[in-house]
PDB file of C-alpha atoms and ligand atoms in Angstrom:
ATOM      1  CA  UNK A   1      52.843  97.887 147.984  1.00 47.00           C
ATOM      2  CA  UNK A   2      51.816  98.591 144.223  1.00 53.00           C
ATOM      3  CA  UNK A   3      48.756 101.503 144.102  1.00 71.00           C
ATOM      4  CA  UNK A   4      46.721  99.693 141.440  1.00 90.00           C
ATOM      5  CA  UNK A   5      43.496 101.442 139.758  1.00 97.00           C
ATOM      6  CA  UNK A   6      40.726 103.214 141.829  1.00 97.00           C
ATOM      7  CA  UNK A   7      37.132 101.247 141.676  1.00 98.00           C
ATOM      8  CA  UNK A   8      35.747 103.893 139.493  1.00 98.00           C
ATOM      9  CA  UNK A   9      38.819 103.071 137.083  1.00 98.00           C
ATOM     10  CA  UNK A  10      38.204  99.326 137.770  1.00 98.00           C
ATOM     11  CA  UNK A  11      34.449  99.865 136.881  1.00 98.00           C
ATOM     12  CA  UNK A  12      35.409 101.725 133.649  1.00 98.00           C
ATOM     13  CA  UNK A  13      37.402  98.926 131.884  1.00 98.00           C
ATOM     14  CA  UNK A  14      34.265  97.005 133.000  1.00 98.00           C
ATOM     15  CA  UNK A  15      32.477  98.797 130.943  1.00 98.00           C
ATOM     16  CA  UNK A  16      34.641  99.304 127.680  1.00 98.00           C
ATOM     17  CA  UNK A  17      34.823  95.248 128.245  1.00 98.00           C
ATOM     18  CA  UNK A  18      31.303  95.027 127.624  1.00 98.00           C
ATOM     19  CA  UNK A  19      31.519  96.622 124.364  1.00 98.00           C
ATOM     20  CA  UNK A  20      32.999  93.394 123.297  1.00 98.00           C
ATOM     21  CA  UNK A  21      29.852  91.325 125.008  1.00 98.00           C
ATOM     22  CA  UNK A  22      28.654  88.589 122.204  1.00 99.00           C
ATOM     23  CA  UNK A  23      24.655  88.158 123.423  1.00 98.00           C
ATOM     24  CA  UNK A  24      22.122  88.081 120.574  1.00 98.00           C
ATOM     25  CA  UNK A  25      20.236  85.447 122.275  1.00 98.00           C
ATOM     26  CA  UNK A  26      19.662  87.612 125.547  1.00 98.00           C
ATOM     27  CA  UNK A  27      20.715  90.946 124.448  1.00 98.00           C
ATOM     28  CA  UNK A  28      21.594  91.467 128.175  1.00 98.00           C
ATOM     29  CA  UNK A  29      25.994  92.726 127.549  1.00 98.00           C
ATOM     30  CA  UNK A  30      28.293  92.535 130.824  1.00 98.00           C
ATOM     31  CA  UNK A  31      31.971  93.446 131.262  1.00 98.00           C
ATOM     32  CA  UNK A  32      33.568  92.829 133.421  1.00 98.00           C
ATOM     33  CA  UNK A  33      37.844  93.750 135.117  1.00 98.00           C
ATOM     34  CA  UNK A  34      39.065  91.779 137.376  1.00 98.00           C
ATOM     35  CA  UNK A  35      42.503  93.324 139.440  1.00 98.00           C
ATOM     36  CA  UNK A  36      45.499  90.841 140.682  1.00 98.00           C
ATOM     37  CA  UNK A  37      47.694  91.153 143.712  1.00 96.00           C
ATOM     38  CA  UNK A  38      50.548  92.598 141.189  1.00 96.00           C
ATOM     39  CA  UNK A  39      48.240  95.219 139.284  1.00 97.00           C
ATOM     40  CA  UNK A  40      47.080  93.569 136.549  1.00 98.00           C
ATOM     41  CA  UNK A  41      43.934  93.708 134.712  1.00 98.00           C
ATOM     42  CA  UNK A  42      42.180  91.112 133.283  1.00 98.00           C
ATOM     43  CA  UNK A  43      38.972  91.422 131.549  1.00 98.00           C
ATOM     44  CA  UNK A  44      36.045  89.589 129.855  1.00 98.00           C
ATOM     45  CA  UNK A  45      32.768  89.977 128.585  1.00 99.00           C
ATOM     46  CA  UNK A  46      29.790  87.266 128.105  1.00 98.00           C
ATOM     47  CA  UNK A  47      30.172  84.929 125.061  1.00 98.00           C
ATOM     48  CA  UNK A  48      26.582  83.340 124.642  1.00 98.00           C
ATOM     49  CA  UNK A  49      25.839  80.370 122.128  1.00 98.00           C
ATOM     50  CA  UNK A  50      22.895  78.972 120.153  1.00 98.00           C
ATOM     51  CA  UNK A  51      23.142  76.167 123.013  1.00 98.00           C
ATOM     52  CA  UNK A  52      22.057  78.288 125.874  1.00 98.00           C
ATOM     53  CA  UNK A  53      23.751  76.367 128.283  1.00 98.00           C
ATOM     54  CA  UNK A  54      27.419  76.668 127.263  1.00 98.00           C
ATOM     55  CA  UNK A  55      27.249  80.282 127.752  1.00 98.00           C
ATOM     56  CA  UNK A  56      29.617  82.099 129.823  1.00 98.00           C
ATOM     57  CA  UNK A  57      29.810  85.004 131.876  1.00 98.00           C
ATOM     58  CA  UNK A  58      31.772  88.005 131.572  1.00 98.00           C
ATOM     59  CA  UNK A  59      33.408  87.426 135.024  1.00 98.00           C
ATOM     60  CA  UNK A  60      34.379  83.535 134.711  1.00 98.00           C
ATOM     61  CA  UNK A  61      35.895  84.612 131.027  1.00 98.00           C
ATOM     62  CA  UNK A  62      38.124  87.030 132.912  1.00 98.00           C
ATOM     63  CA  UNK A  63      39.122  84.544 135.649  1.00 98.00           C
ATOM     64  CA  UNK A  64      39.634  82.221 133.039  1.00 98.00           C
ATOM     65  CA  UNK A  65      41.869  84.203 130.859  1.00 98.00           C
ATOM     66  CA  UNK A  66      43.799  85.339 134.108  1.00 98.00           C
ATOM     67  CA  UNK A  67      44.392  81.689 135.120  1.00 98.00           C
ATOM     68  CA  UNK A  68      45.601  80.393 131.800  1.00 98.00           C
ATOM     69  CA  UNK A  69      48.152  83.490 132.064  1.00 98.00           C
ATOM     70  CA  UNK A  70      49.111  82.704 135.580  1.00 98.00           C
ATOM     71  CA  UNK A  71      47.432  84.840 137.444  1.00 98.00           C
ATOM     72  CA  UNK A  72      46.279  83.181 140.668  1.00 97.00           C
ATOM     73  CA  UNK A  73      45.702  86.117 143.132  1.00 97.00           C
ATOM     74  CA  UNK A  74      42.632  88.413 142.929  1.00 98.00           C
ATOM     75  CA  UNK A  75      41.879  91.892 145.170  1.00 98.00           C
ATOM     76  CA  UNK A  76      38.925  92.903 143.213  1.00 98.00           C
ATOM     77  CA  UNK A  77      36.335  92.241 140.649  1.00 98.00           C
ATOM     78  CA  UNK A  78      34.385  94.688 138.544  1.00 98.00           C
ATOM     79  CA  UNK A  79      31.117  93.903 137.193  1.00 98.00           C
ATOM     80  CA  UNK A  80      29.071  96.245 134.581  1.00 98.00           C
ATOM     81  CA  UNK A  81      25.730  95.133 133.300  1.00 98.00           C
ATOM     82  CA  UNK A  82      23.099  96.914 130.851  1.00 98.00           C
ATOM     83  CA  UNK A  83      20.463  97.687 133.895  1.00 97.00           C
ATOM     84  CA  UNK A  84      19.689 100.944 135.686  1.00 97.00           C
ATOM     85  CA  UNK A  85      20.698  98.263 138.783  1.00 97.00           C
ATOM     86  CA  UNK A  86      23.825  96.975 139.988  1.00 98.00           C
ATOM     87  CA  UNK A  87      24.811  93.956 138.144  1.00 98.00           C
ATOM     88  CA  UNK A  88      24.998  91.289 140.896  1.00 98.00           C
ATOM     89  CA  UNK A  89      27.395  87.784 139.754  1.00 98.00           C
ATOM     90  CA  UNK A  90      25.451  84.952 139.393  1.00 98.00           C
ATOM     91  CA  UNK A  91      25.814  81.983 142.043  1.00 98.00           C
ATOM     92  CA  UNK A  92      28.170  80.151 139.141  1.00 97.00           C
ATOM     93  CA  UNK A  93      30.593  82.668 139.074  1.00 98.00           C
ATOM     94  CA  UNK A  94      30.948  83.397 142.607  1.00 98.00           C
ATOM     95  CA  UNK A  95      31.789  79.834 143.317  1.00 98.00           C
ATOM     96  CA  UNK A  96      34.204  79.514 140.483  1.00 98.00           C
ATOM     97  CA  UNK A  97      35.575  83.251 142.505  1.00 98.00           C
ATOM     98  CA  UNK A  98      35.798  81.273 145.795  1.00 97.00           C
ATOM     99  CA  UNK A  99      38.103  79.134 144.409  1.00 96.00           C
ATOM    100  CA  UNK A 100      40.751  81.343 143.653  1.00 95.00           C
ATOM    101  CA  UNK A 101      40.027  84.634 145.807  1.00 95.00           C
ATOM    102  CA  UNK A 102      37.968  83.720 149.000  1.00 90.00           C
ATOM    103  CA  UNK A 103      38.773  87.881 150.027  1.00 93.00           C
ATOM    104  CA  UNK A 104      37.805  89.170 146.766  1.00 98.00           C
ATOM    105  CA  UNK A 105      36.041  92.496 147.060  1.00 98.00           C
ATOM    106  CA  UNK A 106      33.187  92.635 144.105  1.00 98.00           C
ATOM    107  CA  UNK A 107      32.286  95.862 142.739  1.00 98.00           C
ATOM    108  CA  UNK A 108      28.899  96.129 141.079  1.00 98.00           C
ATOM    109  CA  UNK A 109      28.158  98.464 138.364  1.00 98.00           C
ATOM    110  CA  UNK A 110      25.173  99.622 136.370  1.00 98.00           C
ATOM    111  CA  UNK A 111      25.182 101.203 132.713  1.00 97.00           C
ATOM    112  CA  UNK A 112      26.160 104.095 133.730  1.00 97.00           C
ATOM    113  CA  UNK A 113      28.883 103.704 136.068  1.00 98.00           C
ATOM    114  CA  UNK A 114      27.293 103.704 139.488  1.00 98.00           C
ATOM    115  CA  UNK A 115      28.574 100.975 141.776  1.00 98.00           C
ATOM    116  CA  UNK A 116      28.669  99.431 145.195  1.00 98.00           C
ATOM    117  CA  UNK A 117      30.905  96.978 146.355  1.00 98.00           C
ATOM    118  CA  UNK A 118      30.740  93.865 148.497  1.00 98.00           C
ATOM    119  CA  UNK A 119      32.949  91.151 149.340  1.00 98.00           C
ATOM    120  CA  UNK A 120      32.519  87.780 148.064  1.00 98.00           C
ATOM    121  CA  UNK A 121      31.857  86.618 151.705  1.00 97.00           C
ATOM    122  CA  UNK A 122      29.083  88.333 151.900  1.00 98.00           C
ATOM    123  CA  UNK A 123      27.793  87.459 148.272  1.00 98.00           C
ATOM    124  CA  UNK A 124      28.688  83.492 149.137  1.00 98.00           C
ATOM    125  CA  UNK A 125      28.913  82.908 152.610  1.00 96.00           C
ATOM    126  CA  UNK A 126      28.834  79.693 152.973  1.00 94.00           C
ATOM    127  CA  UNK A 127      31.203  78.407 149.418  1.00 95.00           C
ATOM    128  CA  UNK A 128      31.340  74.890 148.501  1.00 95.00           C
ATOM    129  CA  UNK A 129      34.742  73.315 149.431  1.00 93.00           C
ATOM    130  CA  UNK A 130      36.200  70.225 149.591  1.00 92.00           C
ATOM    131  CA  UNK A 131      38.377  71.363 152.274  1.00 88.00           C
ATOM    132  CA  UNK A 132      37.344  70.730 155.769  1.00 84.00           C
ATOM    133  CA  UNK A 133      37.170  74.360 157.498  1.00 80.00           C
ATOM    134  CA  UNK A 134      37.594  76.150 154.560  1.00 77.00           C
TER     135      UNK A 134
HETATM  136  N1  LIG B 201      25.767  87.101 132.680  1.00 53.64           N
HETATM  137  C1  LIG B 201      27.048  87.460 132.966  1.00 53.64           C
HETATM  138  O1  LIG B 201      27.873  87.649 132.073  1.00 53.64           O
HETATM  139  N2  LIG B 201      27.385  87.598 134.273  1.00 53.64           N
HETATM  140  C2  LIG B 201      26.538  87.390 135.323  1.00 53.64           C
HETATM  141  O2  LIG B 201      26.947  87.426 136.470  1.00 53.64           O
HETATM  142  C3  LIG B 201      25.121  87.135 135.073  1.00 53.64           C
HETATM  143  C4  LIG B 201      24.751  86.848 133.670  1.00 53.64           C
HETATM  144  C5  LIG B 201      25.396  86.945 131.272  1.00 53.64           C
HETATM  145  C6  LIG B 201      25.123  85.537 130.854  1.00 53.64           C
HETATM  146  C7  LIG B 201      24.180  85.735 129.687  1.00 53.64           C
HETATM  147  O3  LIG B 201      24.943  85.942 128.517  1.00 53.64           O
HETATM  148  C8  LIG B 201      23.447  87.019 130.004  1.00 53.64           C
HETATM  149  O4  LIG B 201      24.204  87.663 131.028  1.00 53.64           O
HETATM  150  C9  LIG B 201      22.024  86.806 130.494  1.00 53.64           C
HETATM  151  O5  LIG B 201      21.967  85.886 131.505  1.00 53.64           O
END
């Protein structure tokens, strides 16, 4: 079994992530880290767009990325938002997380650091899928 990074170390390459966050339209930067099976660490920050709508968050740019390198197999995600609360995924982003890592813990984080975790069962209990019994 590999030891991959704590949650606290998890949460802190969320953070430096969100350095990179491109929102002038909401101002409102995320990071976010997301861990595979094997250790790895992918991460991603918002990218927004003078079409509001084809924004997208920090945590589906770091699934994304992981994907297209062919990563399949998530243990945890790390979220860090600009609030004094924990930054919560939006319902988007924990269906496109269902797909890939129904187990997934999710680790929320606010500016400063402070997190909680939950897994993405209890975030999105009952996940679209066009499996029967799934
Ligand atoms: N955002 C994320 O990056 N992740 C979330 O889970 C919620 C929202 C971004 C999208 C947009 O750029 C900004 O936060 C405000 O909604």
């Amino acid at each position: 079994m590999t030891s991959g990074p704590s949650d606290a170390e998890l949460v802190r390459m969320a953070l430096a992530a969100r350095e990179q966050a491109y929102a002038p339209y909401s101002n409102f930067h995320v990071g976010a880290a997301l861990l595979t099976r094997d250790g790895r660490v992918f991460t991603g920050c918002n990218v927004e767009n003078a079409s509001y709508g084809l924004t997208v968050c920090a945590e589906r740019v770091a699934l994304f990325k992981a994907v297209s390198e062919g990563s399949r197999t998530f243990t945890a995600l790390a979220i860090a938002g600009p609030s004094d609360d924990y930054c919560r995924p939006c319902g988007a982003c924990l269906q496109v997380m269902s797909e890939f890592a129904p187990e997934l813990r999710v680790i929320m984080a606010d500016r400063t650091g402070r997190f909680r975790s939950r897994t993405l069962l209890q975030l999105l209990p009952e996940a679209f899928s066009m499996v029967p019994g799934t």
